[in-house]
C-alpha atoms as an extended CHARMM CRD file, in Angstrom:
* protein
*
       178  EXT
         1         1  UNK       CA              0.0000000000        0.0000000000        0.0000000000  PROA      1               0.0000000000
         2         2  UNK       CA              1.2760000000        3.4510000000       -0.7360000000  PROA      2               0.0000000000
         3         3  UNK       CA              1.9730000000        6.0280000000        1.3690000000  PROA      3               0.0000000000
         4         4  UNK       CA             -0.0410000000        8.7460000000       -1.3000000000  PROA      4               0.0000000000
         5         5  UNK       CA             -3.4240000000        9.9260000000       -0.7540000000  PROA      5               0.0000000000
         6         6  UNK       CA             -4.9170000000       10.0600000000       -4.4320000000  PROA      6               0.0000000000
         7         7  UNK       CA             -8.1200000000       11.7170000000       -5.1110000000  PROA      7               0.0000000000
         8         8  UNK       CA            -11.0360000000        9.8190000000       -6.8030000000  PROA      8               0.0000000000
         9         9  UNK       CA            -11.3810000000       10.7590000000      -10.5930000000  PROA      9               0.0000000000
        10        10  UNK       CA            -14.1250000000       11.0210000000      -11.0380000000  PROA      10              0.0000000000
        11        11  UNK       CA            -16.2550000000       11.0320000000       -7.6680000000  PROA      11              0.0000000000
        12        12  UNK       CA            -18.6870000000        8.4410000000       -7.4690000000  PROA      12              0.0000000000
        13        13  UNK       CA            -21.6060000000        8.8520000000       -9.6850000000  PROA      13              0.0000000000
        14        14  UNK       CA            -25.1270000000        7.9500000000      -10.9900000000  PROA      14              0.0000000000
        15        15  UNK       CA            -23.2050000000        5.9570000000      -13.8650000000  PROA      15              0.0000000000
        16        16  UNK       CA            -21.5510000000        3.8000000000      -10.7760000000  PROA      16              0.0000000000
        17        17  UNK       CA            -22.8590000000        0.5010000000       -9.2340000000  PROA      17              0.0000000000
        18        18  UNK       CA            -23.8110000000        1.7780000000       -5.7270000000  PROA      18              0.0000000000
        19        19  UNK       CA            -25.4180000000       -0.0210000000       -3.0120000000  PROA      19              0.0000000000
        20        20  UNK       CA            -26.9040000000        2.5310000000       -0.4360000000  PROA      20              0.0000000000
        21        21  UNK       CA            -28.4390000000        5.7210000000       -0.5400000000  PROA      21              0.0000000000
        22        22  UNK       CA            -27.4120000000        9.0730000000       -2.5640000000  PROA      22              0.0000000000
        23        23  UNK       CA            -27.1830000000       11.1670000000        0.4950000000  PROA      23              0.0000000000
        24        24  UNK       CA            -25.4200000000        9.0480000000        2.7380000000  PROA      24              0.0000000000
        25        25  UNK       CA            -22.3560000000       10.5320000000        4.5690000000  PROA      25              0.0000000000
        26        26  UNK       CA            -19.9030000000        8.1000000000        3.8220000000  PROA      26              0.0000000000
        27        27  UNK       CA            -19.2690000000        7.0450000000        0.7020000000  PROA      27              0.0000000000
        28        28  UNK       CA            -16.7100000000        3.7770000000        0.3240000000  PROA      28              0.0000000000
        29        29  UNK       CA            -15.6510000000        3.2890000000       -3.3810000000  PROA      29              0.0000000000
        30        30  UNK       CA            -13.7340000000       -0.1470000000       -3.9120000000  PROA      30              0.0000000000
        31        31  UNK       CA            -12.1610000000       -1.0290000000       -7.3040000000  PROA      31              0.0000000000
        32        32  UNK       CA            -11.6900000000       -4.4000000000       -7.1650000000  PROA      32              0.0000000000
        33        33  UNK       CA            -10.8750000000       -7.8290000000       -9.7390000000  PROA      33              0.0000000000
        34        34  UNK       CA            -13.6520000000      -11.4840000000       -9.4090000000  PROA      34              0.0000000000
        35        35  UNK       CA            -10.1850000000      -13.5620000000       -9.1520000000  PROA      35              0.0000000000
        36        36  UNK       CA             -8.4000000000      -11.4150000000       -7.3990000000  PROA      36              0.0000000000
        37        37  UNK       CA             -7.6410000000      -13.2380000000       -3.9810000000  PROA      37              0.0000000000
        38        38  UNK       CA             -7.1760000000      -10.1230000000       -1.8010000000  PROA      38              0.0000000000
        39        39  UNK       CA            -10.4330000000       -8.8570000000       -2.9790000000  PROA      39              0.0000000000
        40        40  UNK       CA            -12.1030000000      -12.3790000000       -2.4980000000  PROA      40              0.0000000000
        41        41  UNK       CA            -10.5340000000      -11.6160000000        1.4430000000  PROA      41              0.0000000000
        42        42  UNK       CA            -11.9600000000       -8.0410000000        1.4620000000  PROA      42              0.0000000000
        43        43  UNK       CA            -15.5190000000       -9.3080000000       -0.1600000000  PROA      43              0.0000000000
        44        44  UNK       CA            -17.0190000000      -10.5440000000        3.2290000000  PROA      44              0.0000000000
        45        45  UNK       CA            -14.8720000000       -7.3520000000        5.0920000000  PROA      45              0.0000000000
        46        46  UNK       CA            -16.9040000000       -5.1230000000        3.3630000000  PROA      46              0.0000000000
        47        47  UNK       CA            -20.1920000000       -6.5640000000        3.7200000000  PROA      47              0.0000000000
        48        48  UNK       CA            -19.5990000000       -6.4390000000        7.1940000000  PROA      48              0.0000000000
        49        49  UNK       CA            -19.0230000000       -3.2980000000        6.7730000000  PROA      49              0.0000000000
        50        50  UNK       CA            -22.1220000000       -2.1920000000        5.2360000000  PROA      50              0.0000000000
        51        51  UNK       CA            -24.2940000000       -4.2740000000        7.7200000000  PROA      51              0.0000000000
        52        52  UNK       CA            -22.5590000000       -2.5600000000       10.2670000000  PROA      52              0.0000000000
        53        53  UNK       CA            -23.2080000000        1.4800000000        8.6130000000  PROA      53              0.0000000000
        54        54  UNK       CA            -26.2090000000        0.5580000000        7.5460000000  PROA      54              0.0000000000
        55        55  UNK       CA            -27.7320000000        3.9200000000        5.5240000000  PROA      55              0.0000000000
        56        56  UNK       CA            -24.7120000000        5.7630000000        6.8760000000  PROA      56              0.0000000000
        57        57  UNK       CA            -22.6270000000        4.0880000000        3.8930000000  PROA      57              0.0000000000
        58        58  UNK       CA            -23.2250000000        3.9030000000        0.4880000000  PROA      58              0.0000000000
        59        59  UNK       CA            -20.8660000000        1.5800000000       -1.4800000000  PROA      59              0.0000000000
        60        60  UNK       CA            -19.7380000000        1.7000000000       -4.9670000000  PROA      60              0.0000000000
        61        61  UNK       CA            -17.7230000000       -1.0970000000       -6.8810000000  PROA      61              0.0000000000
        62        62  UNK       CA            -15.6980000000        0.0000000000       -9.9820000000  PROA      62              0.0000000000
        63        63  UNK       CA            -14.0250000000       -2.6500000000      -12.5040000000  PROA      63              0.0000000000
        64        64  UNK       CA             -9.9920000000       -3.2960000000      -11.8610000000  PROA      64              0.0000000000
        65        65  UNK       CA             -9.1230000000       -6.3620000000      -13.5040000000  PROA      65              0.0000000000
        66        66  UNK       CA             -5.7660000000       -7.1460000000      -13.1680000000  PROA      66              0.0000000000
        67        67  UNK       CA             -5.3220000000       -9.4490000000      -16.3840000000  PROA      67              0.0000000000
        68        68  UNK       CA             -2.0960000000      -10.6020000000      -16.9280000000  PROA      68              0.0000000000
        69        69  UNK       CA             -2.4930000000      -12.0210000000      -13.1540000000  PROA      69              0.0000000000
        70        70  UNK       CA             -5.9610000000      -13.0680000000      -13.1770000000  PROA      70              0.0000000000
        71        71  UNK       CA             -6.7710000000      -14.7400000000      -16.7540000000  PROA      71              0.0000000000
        72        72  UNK       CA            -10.5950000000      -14.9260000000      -16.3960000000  PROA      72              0.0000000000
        73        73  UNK       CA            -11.0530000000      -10.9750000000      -14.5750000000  PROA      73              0.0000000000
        74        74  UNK       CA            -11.7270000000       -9.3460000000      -17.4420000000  PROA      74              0.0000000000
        75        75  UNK       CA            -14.6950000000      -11.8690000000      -18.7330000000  PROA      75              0.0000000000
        76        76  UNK       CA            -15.7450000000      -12.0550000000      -15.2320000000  PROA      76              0.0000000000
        77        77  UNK       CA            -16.2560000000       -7.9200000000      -15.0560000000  PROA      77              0.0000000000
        78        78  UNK       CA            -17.8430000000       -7.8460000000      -18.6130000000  PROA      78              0.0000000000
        79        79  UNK       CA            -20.0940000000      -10.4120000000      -17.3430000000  PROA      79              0.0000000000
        80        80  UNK       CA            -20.9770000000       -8.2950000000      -14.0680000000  PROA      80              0.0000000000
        81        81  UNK       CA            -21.2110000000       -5.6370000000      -16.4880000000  PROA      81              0.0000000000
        82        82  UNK       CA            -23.9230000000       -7.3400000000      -19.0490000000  PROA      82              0.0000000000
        83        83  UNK       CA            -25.9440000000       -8.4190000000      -16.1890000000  PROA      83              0.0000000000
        84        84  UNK       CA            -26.4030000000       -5.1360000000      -14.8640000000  PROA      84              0.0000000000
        85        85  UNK       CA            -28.0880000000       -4.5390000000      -18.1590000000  PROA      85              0.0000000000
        86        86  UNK       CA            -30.8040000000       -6.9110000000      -16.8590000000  PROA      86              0.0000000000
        87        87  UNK       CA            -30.8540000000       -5.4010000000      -13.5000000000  PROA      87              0.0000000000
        88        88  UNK       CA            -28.5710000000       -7.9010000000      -11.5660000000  PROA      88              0.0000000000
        89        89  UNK       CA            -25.3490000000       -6.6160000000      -11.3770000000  PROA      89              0.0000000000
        90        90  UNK       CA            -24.9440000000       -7.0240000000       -7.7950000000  PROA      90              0.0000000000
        91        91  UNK       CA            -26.4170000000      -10.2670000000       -7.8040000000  PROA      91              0.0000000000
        92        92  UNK       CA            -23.3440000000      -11.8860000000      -10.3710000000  PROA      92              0.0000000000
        93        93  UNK       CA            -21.1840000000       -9.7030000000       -8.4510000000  PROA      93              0.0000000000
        94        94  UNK       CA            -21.7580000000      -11.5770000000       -5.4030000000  PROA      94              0.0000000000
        95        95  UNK       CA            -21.9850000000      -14.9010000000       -7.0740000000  PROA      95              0.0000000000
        96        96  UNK       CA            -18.3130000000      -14.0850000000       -8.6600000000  PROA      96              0.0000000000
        97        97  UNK       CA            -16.8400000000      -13.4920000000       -5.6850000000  PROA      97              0.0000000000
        98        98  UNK       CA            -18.2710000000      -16.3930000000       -3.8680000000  PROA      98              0.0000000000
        99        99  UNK       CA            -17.3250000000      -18.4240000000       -6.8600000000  PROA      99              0.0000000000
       100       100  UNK       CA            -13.6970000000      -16.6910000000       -7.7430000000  PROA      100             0.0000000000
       101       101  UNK       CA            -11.7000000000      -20.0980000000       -7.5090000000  PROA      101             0.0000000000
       102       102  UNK       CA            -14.0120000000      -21.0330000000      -10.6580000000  PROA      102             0.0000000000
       103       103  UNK       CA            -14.3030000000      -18.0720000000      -13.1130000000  PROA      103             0.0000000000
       104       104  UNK       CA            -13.8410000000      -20.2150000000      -16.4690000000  PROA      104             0.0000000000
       105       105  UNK       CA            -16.2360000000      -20.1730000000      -19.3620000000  PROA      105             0.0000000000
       106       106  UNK       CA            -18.2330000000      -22.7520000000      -18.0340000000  PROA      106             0.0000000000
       107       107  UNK       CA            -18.1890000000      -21.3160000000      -14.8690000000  PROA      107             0.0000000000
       108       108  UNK       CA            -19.6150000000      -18.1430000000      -15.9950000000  PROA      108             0.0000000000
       109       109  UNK       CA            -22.4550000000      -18.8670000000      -18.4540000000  PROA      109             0.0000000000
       110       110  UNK       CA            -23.6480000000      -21.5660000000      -15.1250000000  PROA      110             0.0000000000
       111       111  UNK       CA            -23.9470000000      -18.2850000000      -13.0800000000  PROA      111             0.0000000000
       112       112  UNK       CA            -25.5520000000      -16.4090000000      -15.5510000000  PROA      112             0.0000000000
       113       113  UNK       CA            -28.5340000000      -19.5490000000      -16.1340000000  PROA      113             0.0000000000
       114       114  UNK       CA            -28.7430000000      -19.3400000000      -12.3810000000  PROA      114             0.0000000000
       115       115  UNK       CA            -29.1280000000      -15.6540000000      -11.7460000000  PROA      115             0.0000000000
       116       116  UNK       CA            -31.9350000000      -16.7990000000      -15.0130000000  PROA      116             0.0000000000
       117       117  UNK       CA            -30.2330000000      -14.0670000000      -16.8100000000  PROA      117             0.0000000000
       118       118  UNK       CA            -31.5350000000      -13.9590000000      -20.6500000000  PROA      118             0.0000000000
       119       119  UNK       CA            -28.8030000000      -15.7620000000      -22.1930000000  PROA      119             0.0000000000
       120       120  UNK       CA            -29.0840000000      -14.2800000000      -25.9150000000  PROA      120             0.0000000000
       121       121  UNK       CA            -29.6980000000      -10.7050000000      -24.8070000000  PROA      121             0.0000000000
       122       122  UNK       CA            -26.5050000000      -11.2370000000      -22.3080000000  PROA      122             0.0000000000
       123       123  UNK       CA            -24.8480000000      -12.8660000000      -25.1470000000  PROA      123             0.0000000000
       124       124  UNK       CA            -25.9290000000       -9.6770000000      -27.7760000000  PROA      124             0.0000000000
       125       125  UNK       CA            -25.2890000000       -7.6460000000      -24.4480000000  PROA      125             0.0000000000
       126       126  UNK       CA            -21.1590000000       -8.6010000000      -24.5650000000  PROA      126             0.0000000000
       127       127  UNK       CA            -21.1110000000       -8.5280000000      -28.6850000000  PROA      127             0.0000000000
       128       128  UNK       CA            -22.0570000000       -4.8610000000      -28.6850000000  PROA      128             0.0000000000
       129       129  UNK       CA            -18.7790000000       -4.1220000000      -26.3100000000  PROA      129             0.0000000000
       130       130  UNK       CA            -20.5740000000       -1.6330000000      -24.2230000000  PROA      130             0.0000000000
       131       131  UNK       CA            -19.4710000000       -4.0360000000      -21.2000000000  PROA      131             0.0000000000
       132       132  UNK       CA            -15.7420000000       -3.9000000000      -22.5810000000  PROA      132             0.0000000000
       133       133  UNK       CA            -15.8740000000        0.2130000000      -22.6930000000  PROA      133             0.0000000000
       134       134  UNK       CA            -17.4820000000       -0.1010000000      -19.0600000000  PROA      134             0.0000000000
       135       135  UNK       CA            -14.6930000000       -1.9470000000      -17.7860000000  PROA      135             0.0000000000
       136       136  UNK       CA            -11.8490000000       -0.1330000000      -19.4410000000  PROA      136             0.0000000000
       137       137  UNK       CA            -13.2180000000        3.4500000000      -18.4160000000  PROA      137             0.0000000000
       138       138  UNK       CA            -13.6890000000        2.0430000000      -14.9840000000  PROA      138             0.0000000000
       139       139  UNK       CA             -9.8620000000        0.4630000000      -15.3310000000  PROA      139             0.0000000000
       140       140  UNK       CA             -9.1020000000        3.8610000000      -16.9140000000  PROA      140             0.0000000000
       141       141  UNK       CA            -10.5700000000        5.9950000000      -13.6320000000  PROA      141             0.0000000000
       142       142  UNK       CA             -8.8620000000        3.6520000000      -11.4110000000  PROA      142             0.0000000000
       143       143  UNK       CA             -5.3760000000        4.3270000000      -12.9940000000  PROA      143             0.0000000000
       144       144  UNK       CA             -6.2690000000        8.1890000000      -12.9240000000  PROA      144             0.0000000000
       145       145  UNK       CA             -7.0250000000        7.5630000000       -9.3250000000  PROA      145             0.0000000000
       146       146  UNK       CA             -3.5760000000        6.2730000000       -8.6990000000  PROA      146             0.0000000000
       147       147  UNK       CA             -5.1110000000        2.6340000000       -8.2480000000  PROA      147             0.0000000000
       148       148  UNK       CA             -2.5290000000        0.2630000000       -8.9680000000  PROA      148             0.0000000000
       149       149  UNK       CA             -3.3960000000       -3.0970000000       -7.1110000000  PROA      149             0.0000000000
       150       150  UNK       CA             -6.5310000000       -4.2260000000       -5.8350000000  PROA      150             0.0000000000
       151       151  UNK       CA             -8.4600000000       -3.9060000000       -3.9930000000  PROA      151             0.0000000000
       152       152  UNK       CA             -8.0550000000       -0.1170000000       -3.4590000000  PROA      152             0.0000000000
       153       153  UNK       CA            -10.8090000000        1.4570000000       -1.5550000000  PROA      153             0.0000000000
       154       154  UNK       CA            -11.7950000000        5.3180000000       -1.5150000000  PROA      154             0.0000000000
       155       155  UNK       CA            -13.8180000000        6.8880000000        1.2940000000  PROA      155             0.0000000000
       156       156  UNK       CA            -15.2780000000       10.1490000000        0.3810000000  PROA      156             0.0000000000
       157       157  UNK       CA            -13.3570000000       10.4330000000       -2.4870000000  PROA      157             0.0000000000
       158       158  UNK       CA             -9.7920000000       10.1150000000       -0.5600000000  PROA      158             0.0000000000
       159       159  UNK       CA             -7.9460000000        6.8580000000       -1.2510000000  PROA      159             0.0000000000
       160       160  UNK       CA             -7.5780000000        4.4770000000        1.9150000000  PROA      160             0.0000000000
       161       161  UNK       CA             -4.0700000000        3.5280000000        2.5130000000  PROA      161             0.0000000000
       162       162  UNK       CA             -4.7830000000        1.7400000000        6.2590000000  PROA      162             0.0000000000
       163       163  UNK       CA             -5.2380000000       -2.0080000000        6.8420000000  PROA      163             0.0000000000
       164       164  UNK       CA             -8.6140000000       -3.1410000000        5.2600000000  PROA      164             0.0000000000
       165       165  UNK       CA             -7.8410000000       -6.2750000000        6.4040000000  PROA      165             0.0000000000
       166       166  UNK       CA             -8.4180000000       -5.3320000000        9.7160000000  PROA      166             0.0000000000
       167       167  UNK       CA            -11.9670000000       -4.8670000000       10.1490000000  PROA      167             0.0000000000
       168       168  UNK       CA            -12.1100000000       -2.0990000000       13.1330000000  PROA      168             0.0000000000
       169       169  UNK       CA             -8.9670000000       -0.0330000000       11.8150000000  PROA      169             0.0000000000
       170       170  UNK       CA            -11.2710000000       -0.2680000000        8.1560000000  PROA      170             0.0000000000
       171       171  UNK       CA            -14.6190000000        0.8150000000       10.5430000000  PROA      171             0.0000000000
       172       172  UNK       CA            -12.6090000000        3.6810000000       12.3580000000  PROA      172             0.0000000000
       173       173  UNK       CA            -11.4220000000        5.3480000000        8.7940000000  PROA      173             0.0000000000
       174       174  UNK       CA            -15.1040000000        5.0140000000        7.7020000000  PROA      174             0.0000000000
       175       175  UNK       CA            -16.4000000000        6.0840000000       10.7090000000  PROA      175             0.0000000000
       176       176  UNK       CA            -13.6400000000        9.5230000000       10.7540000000  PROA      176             0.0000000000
       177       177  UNK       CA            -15.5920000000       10.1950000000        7.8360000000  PROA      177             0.0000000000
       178       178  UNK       CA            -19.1160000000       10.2670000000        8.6380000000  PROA      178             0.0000000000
């Protein structure tokens, strides 16, 4: 973790995936990668978190996926990212991460019959590379925001450089914030 204390670019926004309310006063922003296995760790961390803020915190997940280290990231996010077309991005966003030992091909179109996702319209979804161009411009306002690992969380627009790993040091920077 760095020692710098990038700015968000750009702040959180009605384009994002947020979970939460508009107005809340804390706003956690967490670029993250499906197979990344620090970001499987923080997955649970953070929904913790959220139980525990409750409509204090409003969480946003942007696309980082690291692919020369993680082979199937990139499909995995464009997935995320066609679903959300049919309404259920979070919904293949948890099953990824609950899943992120098993992001193949396979893998992926068996989450998307479970979720009972429209297969062609997913499949005409990913053709038309808006899900691509979603991913890169989130990539793209991660590397603007000085992300360069995952996951990388923001609170209020201010990178977090503490221990996420440690659930009440993560709580006490959220909670310095609201």
């Amino acid at each position: 973790m760095s020692g710098s204390r990038s700015e968000l670019k750009p702040a959180a926004g009605p384009n994002d995936h947020v979970q939460g309310r508009d107005d809340a006063p804390i706003t956690l922003v967490e670029y993250g990668d499906y197979e990344c296995p620090y970001c499987g760790m923080a997955y649970p961390i953070v929904k913790r978190i959220q139980a525990r803020f409750g409509d204090r915190l409003r969480f946003v997940f942007r696309n980082f996926p690291l692919a020369e280290a993680h082979p199937h990231a990139t499909a995995a996010a464009e997935l995320a990212e066609a679903a959300a077309a049919q309404g259920k991005f979070w919904e293949i966003h948890d099953m990824l991460y609950e899943h992120q030992n098993a992001l193949g091909g396979a893998a992926l179109e068996r989450f998307a019959k479970k979720l009972d996702l429209d297969i062609a319209a997913l499949e005409a979804t990913l053709a038309g590379g808006a899900p691509h161009q979603r991913v890169r411009g989130d990539f793209m306002s991660g590397v603007r925001s000085g992300v360069n690992g995952t996951p990388a969380f923001f609170i209020n627009g201010r990178r977090f450089d503490g221990d996420w790993r440690d659930e009440e040091i993560f709580a006490a920077a959220l909670q310095s914030h609201s």
